Tab-separated table of C-alpha atoms in Angstrom:
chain	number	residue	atom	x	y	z
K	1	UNK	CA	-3.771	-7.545	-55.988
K	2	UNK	CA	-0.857	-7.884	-54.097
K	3	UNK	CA	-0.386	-5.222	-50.966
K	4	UNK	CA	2.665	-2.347	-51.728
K	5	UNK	CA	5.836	-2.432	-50.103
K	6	UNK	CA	5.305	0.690	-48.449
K	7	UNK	CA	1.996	-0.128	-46.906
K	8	UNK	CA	3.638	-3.699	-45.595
K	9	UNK	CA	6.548	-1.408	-44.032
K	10	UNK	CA	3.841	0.854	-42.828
K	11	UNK	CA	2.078	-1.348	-41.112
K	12	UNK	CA	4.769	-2.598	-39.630
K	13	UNK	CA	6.200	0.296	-38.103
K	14	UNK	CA	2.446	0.934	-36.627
K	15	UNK	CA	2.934	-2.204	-34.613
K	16	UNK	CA	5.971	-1.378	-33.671
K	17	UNK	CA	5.092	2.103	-32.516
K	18	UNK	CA	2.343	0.632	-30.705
K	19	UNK	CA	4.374	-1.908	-29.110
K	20	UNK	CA	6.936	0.460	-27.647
K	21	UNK	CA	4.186	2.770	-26.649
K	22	UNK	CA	2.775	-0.539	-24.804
K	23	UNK	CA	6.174	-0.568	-23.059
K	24	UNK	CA	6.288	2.675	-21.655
K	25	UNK	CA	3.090	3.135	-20.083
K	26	UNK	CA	2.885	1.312	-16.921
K	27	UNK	CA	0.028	0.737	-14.463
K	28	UNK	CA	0.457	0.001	-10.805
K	29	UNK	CA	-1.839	-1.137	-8.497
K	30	UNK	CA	-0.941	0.257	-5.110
K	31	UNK	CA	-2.248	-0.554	-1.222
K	32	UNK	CA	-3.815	2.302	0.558
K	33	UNK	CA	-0.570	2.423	3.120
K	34	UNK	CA	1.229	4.158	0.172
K	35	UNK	CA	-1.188	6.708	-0.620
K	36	UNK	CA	0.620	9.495	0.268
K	37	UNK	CA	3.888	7.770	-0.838
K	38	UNK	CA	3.586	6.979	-4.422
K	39	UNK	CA	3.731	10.208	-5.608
K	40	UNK	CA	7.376	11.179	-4.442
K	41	UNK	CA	8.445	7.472	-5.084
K	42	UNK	CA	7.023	8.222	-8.887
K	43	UNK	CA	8.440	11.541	-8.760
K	44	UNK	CA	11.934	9.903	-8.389
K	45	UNK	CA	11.290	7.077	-10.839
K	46	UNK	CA	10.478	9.894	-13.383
K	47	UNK	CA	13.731	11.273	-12.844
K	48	UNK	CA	15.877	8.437	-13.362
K	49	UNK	CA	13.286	6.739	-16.207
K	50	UNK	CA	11.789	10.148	-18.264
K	51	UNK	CA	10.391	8.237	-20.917
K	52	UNK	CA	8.061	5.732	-19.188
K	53	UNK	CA	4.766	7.283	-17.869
K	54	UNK	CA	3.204	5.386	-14.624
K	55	UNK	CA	-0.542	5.383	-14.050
K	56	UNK	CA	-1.620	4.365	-9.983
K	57	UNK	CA	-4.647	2.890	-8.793
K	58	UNK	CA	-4.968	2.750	-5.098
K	59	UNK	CA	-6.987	-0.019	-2.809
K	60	UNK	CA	-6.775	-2.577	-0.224
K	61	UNK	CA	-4.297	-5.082	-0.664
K	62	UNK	CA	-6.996	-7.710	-0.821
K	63	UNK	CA	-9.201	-5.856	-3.028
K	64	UNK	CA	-6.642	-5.004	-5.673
K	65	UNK	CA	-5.442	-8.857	-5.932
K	66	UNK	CA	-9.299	-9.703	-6.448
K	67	UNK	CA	-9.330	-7.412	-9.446
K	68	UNK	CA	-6.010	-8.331	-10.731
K	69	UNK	CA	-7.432	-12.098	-10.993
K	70	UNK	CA	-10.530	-10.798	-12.648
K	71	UNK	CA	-8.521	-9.148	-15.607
K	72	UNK	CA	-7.876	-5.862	-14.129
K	73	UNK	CA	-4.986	-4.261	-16.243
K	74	UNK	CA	-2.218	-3.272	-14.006
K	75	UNK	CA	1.527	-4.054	-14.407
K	76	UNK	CA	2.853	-4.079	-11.415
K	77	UNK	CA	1.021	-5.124	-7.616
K	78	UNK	CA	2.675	-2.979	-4.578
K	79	UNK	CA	1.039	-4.930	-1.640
K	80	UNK	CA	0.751	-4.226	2.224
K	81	UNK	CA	2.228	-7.505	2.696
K	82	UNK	CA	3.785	-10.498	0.976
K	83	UNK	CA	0.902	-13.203	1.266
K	84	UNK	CA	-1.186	-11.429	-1.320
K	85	UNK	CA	1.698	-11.225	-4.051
K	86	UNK	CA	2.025	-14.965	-3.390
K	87	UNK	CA	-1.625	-15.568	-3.661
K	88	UNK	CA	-1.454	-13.843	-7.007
K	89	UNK	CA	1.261	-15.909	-7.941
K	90	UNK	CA	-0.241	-19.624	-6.884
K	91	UNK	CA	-3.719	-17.782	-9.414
K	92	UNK	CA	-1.195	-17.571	-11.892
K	93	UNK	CA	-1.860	-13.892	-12.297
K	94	UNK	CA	1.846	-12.571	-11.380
K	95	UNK	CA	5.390	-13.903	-12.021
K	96	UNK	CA	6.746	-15.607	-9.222
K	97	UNK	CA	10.902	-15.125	-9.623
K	98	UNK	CA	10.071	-11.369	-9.790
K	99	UNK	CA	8.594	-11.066	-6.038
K	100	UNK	CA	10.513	-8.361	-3.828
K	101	UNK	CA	10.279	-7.402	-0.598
K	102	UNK	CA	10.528	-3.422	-0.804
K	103	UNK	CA	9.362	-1.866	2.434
K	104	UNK	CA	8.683	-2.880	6.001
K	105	UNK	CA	5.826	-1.095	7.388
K	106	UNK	CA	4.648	0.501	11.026
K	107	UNK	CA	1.657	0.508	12.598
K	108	UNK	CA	0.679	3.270	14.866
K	109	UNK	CA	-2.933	4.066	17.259
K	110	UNK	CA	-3.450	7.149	16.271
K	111	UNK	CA	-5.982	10.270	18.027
K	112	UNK	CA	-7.207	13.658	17.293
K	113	UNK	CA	-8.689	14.143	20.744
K	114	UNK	CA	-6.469	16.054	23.122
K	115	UNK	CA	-7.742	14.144	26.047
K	116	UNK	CA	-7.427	10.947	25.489
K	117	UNK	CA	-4.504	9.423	27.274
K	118	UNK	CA	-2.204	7.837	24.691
K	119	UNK	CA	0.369	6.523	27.489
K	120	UNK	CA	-0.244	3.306	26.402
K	121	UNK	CA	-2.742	0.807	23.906
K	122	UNK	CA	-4.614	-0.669	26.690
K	123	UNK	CA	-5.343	2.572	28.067
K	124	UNK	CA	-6.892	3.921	25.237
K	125	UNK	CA	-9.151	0.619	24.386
K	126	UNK	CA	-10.646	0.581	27.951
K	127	UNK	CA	-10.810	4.072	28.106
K	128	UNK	CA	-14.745	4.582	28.775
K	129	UNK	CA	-14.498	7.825	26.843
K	130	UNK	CA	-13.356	5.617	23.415
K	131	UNK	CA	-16.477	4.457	21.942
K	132	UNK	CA	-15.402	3.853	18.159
K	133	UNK	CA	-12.255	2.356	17.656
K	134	UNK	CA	-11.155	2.227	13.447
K	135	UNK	CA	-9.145	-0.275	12.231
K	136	UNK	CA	-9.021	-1.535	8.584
K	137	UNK	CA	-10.686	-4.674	7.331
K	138	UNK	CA	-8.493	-7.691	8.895
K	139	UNK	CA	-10.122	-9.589	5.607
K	140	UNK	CA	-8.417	-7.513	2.759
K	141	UNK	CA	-5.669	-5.330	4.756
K	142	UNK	CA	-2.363	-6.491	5.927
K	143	UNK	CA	-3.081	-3.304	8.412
K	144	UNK	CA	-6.060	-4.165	9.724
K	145	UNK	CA	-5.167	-7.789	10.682
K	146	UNK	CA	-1.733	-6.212	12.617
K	147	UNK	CA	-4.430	-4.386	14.586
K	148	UNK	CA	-6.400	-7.142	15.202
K	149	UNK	CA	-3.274	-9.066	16.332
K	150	UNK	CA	-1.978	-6.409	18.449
K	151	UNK	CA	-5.573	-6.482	20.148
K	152	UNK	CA	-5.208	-10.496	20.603
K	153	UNK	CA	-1.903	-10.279	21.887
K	154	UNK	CA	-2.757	-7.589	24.404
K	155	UNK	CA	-6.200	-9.532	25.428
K	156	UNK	CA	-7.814	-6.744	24.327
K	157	UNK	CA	-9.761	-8.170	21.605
K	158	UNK	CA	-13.151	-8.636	23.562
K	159	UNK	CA	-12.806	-5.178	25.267
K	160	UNK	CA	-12.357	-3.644	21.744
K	161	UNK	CA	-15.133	-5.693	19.831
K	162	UNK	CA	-17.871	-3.563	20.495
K	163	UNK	CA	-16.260	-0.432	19.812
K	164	UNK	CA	-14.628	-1.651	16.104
K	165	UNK	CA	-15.573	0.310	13.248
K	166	UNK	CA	-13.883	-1.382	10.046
K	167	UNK	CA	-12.004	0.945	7.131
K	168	UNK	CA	-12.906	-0.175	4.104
K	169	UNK	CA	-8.724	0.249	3.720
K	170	UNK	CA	-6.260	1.805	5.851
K	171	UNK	CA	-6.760	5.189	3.852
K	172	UNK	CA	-10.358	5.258	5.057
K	173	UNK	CA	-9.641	4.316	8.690
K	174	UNK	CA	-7.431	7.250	8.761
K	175	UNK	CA	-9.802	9.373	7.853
K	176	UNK	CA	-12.336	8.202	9.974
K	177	UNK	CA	-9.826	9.199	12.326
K	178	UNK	CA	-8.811	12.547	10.986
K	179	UNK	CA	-12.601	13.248	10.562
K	180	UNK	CA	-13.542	12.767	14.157
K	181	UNK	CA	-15.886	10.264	13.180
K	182	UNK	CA	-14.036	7.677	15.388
K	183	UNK	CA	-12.072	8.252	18.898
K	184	UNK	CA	-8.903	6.451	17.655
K	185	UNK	CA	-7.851	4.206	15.302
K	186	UNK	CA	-5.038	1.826	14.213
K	187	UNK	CA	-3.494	3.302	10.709
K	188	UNK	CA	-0.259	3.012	8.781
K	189	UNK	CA	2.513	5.314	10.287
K	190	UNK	CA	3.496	6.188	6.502
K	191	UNK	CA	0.015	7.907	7.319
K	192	UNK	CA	0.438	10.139	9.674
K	193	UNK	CA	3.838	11.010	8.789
K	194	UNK	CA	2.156	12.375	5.626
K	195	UNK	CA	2.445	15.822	4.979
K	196	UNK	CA	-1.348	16.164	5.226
K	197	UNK	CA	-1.497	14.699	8.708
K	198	UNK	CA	1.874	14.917	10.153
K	199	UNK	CA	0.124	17.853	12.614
K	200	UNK	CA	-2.913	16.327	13.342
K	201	UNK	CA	-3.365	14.568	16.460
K	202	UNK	CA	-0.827	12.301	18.192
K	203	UNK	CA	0.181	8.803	18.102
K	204	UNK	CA	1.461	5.732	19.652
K	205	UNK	CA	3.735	3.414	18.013
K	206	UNK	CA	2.363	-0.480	18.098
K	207	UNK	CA	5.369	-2.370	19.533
K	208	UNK	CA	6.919	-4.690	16.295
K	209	UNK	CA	6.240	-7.561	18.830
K	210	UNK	CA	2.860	-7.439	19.328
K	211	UNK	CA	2.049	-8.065	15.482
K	212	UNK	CA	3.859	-9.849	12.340
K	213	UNK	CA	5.844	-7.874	10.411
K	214	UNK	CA	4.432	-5.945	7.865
K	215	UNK	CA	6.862	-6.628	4.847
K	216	UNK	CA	5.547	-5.306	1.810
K	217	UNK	CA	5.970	-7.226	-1.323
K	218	UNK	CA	5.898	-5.998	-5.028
K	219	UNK	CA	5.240	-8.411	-8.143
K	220	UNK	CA	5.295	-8.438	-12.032
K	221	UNK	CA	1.623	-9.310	-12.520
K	222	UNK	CA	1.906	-12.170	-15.679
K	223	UNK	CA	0.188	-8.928	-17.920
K	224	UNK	CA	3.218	-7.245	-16.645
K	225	UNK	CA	5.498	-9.758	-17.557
K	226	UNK	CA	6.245	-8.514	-21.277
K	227	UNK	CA	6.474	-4.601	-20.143
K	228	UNK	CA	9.741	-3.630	-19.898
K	229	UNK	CA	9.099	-0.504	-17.901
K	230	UNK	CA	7.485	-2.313	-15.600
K	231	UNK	CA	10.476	-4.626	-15.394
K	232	UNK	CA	12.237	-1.318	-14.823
K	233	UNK	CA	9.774	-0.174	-12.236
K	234	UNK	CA	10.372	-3.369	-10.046
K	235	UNK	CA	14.361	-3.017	-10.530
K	236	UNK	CA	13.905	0.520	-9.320
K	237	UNK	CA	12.162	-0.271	-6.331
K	238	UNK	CA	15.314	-1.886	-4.943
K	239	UNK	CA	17.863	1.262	-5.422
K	240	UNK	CA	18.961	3.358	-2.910
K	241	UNK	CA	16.783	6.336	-3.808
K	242	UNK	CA	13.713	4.183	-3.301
K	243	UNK	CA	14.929	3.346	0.440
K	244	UNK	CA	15.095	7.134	1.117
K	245	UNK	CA	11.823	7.552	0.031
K	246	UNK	CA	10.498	4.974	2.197
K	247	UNK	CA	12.351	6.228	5.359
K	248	UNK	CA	10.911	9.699	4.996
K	249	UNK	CA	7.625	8.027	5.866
K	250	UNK	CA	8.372	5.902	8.604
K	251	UNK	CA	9.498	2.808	6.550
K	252	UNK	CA	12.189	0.225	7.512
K	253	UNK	CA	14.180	-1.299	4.613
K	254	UNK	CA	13.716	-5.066	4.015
């Protein structure tokens, strides 16, 4: 028995339902510096693309390529720096024309203790009073290993060892911070610039010298590649709109 012509076109329009349904839904995988930003950079993508819905997952840069190349299903990769895009590129699990550089990041030492003298980064890490120092995991965040260059280039590093405690992410080693569970910690300016922490504590900015930059790359992951809204997600995050999002949190364009 042959199938009827209305259940072939029905079928077909299913698939093509489901296909443009495919294309409008778009999941990003985000690093923990952009916590606080993603939802006013979404907010703005909304505006200007109403009829594609993004999804966020949020992790260390490291942690979120490791899934990615394990069959994680996420669109689009907003790293803390541009080494792990290109990792995910060399895996084959991203496309490697569509890498942008979208935002250069800060990093700032950061305190919620009124008496610690912040006049400078090597007087808080010999401070006697400092006895837990948080930075993020050097092995999986673009953060952490500015830290751990900043304390290398200062010749800090053995002064500091024995007071590290490592975030798991940048997100957690500010809130080891903003806890009290540490003295002071190296974290993301986009951080404390947040509106939940922008009058908590005080801060330091890390010299740019003292650490590579921290350019932050974005990349069409290859189960990406066929979604156009996440096409138009990446093409978004180079408009004007995007840079004033950044800026409000202590970004620098690329």
């Amino acid at each position: 028995m042959r199938p009827s012509p209305w259940l072939i076109a029905g079928l077909f329009l299913m698939g093509a339902g489901a296909r443009a349904g495919a294309a409008d839904r778009v999941s990003v995988a985000a690093a923990a510096n952009l916590v606080y930003v993603l939802d006013p950079l979404n907010a703005e993508f909304a505006r200007v693309c109403p009829d594609v819905a993004v999804t966020s997952e949020i992790g260390a840069s490291g942690s979120l390529v490791a899934q990615i190349e394990s069959g994680a299903p996420y669109d689009v990769f907003l790293s803390a720096d541009l080494d792990y895009p290109k990792r995910l590129v060399e895996s084959g699990g991203a496309v490697g024309s569509s890498l942008v550089t979208f935002a250069v990041g800060k990093l700032v030492l950061w305190t919620t203790r009124p008496d610690i003298d912040l006049s400078s980064i090597e007087s808080v890490v010999r401070n006697p009073s400092v006895g837990r120092l948080a930075i993020a995991n050097p092995r999986t965040a673009p953060y952490g290993r500015a830290a751990g260059e900043t304390l290398a280039k200062l010749g800090l590093t053995r002064v500091a060892r024995p007071k590290l405690v490592y975030g798991e992410n940048i997100t957690q080693t500010a809130q080891y911070v903003s806890s009290g569970n540490v003295d002071a910690g190296f974290v993301a300016l986009s951080l404390v610039l947040s509106p939940n922490l922008r009058d908590k504590g005080r801060w330091l900015e890390v010299p740019a010298g003292l650490y590579s930059p921290i350019e932050q790359g974005a990349v069409l992951t290859t189960r990406g590649a066929g979604n156009a809204g996440a096409r138009r997600y990446l093409e978004f995050l180079k408009s004007p709109a995007t840079r004033k999002v950044f800026a409000q949190f202590g970004y620098s364009a690329p």
